[in-house]
XYZ file of C-alpha atoms in Angstrom:
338
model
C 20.392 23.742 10.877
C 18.063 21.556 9.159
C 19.213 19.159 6.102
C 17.200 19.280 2.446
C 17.557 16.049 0.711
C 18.278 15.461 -3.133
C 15.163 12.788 -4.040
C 14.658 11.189 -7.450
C 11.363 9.911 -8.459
C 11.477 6.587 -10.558
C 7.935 6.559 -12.349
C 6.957 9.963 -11.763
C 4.014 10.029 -14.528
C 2.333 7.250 -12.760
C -0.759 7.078 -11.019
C 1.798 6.591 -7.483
C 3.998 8.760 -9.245
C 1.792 11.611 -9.405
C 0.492 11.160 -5.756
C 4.356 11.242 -4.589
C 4.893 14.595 -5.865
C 1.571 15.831 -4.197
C 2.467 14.360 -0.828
C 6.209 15.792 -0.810
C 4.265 18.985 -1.175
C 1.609 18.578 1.274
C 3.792 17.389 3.872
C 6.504 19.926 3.616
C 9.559 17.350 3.078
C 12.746 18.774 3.473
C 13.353 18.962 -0.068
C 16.732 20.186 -1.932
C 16.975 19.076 -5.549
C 13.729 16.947 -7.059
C 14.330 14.810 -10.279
C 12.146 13.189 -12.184
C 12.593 10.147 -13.820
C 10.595 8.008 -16.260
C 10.393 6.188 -19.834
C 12.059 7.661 -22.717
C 8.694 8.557 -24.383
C 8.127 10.703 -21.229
C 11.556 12.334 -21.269
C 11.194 16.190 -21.964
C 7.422 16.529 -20.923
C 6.784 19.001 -18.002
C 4.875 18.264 -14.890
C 4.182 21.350 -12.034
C 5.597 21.059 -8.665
C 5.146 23.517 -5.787
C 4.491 26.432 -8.649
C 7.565 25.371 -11.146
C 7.900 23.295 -13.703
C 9.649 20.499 -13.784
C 11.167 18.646 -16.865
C 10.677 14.570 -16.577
C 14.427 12.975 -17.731
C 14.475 9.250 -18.994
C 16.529 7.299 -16.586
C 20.622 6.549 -17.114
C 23.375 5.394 -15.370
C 24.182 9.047 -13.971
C 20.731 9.529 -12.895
C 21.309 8.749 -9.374
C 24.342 11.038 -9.057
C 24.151 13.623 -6.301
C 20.454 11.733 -5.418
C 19.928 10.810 -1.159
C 16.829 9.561 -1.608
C 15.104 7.228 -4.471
C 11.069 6.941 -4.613
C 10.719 4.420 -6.725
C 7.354 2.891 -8.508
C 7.981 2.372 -11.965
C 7.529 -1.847 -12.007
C 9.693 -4.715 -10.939
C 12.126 -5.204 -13.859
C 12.753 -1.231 -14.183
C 13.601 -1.724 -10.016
C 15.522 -4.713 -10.789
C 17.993 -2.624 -13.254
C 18.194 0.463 -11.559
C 18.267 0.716 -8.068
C 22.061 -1.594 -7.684
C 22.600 1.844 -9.695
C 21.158 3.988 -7.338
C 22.918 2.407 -4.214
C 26.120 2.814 -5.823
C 25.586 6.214 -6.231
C 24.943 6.610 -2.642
C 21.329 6.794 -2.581
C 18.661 5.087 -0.435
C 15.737 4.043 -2.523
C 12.303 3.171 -1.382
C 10.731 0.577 -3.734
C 7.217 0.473 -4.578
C 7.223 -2.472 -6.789
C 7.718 -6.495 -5.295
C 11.395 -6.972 -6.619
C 13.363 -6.999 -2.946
C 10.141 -7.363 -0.792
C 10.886 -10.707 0.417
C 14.802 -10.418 0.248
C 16.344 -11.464 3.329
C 18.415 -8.088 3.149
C 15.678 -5.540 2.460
C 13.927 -4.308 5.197
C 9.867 -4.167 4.447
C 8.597 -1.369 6.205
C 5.237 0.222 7.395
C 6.546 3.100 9.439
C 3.623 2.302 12.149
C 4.327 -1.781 12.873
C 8.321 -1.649 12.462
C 10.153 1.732 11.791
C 13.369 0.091 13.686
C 13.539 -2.079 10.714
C 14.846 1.034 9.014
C 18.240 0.878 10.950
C 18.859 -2.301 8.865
C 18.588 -1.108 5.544
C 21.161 -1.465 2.873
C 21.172 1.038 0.646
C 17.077 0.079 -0.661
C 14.217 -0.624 1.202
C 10.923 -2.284 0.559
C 7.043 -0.892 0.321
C 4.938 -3.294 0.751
C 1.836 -4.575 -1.280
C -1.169 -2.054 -1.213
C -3.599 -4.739 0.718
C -0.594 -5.895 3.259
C -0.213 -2.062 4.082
C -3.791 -1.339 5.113
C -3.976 -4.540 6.951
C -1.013 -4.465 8.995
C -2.067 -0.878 9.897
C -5.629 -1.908 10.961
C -4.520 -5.398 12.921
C -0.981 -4.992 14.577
C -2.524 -2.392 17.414
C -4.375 -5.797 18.180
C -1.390 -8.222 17.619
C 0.818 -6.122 19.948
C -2.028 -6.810 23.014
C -2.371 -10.268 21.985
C -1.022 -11.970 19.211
C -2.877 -13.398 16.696
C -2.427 -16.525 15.558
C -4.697 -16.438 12.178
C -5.750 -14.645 9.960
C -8.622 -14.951 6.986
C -8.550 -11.860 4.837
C -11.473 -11.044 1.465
C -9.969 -8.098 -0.349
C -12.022 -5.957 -2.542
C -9.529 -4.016 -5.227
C -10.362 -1.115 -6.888
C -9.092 -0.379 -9.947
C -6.637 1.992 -9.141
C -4.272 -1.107 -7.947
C -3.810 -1.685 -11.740
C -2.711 2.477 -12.264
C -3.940 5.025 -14.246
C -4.815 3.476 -17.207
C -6.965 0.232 -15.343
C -8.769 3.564 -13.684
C -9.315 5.520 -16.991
C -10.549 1.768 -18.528
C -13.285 1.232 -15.638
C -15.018 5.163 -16.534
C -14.841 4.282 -20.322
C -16.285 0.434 -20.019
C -19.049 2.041 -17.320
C -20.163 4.448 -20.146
C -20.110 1.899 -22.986
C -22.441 -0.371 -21.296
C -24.794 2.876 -20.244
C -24.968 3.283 -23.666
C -25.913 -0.175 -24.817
C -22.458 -1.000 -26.268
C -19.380 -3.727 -25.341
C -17.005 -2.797 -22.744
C -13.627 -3.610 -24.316
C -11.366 -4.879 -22.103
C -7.561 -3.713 -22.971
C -5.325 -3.103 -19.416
C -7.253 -5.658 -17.285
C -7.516 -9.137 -18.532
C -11.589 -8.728 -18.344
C -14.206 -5.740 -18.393
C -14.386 -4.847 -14.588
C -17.420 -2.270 -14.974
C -20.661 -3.437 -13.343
C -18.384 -6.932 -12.410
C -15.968 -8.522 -10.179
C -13.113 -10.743 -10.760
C -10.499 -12.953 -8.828
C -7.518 -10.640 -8.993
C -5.540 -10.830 -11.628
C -2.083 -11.420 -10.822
C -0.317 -14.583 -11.520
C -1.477 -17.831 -10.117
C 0.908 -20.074 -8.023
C 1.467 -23.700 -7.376
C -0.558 -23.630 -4.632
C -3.558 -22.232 -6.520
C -3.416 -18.846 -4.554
C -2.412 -15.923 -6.984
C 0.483 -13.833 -6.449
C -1.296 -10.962 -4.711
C -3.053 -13.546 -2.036
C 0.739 -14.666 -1.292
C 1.879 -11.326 -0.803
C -0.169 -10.727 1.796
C 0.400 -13.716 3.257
C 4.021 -13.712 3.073
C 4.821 -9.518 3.641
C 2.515 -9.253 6.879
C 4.695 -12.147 8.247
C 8.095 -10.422 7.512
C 6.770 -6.969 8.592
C 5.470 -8.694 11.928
C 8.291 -10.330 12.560
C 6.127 -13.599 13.614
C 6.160 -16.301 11.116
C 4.031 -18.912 13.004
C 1.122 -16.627 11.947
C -0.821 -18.514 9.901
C -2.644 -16.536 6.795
C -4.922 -17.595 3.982
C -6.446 -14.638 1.944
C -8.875 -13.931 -1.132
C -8.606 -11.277 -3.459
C -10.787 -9.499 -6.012
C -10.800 -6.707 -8.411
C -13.622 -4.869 -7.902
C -15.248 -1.764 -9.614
C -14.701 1.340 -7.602
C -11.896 3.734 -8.809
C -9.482 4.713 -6.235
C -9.913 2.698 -2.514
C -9.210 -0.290 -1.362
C -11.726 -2.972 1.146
C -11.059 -5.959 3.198
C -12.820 -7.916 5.161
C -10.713 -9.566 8.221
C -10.999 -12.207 10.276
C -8.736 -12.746 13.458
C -8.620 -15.337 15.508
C -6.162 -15.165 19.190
C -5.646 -17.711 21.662
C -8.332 -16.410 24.396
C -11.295 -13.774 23.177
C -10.381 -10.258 22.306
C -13.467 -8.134 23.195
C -14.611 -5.694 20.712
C -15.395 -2.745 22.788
C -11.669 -3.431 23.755
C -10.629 -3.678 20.187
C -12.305 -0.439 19.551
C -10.967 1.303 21.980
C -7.296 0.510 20.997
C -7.890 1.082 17.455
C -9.840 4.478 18.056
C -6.048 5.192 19.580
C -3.701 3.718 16.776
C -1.241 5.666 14.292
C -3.049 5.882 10.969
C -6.405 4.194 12.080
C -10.167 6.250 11.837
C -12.976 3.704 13.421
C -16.028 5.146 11.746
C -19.090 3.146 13.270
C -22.611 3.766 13.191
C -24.795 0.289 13.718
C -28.088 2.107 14.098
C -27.046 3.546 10.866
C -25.564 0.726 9.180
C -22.970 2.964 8.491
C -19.032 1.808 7.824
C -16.201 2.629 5.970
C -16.510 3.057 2.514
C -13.779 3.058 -0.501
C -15.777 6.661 -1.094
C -14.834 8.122 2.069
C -11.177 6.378 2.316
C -10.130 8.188 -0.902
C -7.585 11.427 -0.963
C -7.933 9.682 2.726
C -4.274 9.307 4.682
C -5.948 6.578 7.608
C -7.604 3.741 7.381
C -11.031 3.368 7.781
C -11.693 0.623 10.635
C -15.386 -0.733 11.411
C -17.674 -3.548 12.024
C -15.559 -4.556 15.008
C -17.199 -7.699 16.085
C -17.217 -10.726 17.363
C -16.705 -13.873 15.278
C -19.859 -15.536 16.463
C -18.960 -18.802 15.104
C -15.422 -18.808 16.858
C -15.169 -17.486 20.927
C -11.375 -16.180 20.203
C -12.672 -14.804 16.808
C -12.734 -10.860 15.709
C -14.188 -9.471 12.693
C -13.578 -6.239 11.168
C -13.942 -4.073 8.177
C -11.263 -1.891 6.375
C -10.996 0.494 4.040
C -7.914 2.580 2.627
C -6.947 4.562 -0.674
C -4.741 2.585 -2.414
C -2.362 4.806 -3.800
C -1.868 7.042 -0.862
C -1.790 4.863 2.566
C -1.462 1.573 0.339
C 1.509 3.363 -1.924
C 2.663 6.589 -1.507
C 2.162 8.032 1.469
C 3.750 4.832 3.295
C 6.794 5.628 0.977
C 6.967 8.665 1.777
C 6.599 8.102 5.868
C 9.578 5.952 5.728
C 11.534 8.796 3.859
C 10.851 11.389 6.595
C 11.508 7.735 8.885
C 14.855 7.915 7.554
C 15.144 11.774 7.825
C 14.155 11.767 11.767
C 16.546 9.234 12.345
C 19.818 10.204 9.927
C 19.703 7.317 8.114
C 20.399 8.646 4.982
């Protein structure tokens, strides 16, 4: 007899929030009870789910009673406070923010590099950062043949990385400066329609931001190889929804790219869309509301003989956020580990 599964959603008005609900839906998870958590000013408003309607509650110390599973994406700090909580209550949470990423307890999981990492878990477990996610999905059917030894990534963000609110900002700057007028930034530090910015996370001492470490640092955990070495660029973009990156690989001998292509046309969560008569690739238009990630421009690095280039690009809040959650929830499920 199959098992439903209590499951509490920690930021359910968000922009990941909102896609959770949709995917538990779409993909039919064994679902008992479904709670909905979220800030006090939320508390009491109504969101549909499955053709009910379900009341959001603000979050409390009893919250987590009764709860298996915790989808969490409501920020670091509001992780930080309430998912010890949620583990003493007997609940496995799944954590969207970057509060136990790099802990050396919490497993950091893409359900397609390293689902046995799941066996490990402690009570919470770690999604990664949007950009690591589509990366490691697009490169580790190569590292697994022959490993790479380093990696230059160019990410181009869309707005969506920011939430709902960066998303909503981008359509109402766009019109403004259609109709002759200032685009006012308020949720991102500067206007982002009809520009581009270094992303805008915090900088570090080594004058990479916090977002070009996390990629750096995440795909080395979730690889399990730390002699990989990583530099990466990112930028925020202005497209609404899908992530893009731009990868270059370099290996000890050459990698072929007809090879390449033929093991990524095979891969878990991987669409190679290619047409160079076309100049056709992926596109953040045709990644979003997409589950895989769009692979192309598989080539060689003609300034390297053991370099590989390729293009990527993945929706951000589904592959890059939710929908990985949500794979290592029905990871768990598959393999009782709740």
């Amino acid at each position: 007899m199959s098992k439903n599964y209590n499951v509490a959603i920690l930021g359910a008005t968000g922009a990941v929030g909102t896609e959770l609900l949709a995917l538990l839906e779409e993909r039919n998870f064994p679902l008992g009870n479904l709670k909905l958590l979220a800030s006090e000013r939320s508390a009491g408003q109504s969101i549909k789910f499955a053709g009910r309607e379900l009341i959001i509650e603000s979050v409390t110390k009893t919250s987590f009673d009764g709860v298996d599973i915790v989808l969490a994406s409501a920020g670091g700090s509001i992780s930080k406070k309430w998912l010890p909580i949620a583990t003493k209550a007997g609940a496995v949470s799944i954590d969207n923010s970057s509060a136990f990423r790099m802990h050396p307890d919490v497993p950091l999981i893409v359900p397609e590099v390293n689902p046995e990492s799941a066996h490990y878990h402690k009570g919470i477990i770690a999604n990664p950062n949007c950009t690591t996610i589509l990366m490691a999905v697009a490169i580790y059917p190569l590292h697994q043949v022959q490993p790479i030894q380093r990696i230059v990534a160019s990410t181009y963000q869309s707005a969506s990385g920011a939430g709902a609110r960066a998303m909503e900002e981008v359509k109402i700057q766009s019109q403004a400066i259609l109709n002759g007028e200032p685009a006012v930034p308020e949720i991102l530090p500067y206007p982002l329609a009809f520009n581009l910015f270094p992303h805008n996370s915090p900088m570090t001492d080594n004058a990479y931001c916090e977002e070009e470490m996390k990629m750096v640092n995440e795909t080395r955990k979730i690889f399990g190889d730390y002699d990989i070495r990583i530099t990466a660029t990112c930028v925020r973009v202005p497209v609404l929804r899908a992530h893009s990156e731009a990868i270059n690989l370099e290996f000890a001998h050459p990698f072929n790219p007809d090879r390449a292509r033929e093991i990524l046309a095979k891969a878990d969560g991987v669409k190679v869309v290619e047409d160079f008569s076309k100049n056709y690739f992926p596109m953040p238009i045709d990644a979003s509301g997409k589950d895989d990630v769009l692979v192309g421009r598989i080539r060689q690095d003609i300034s390297h003989p053991n370099g590989l280039e390729l293009w990527l690009c993945g929706d951000q809040i589904r592959k890059g956020a939710a929908l990985n959650a949500v794979q290592i929830a029905e990871l768990l499920v598959a393999k009782d580990l709740i």
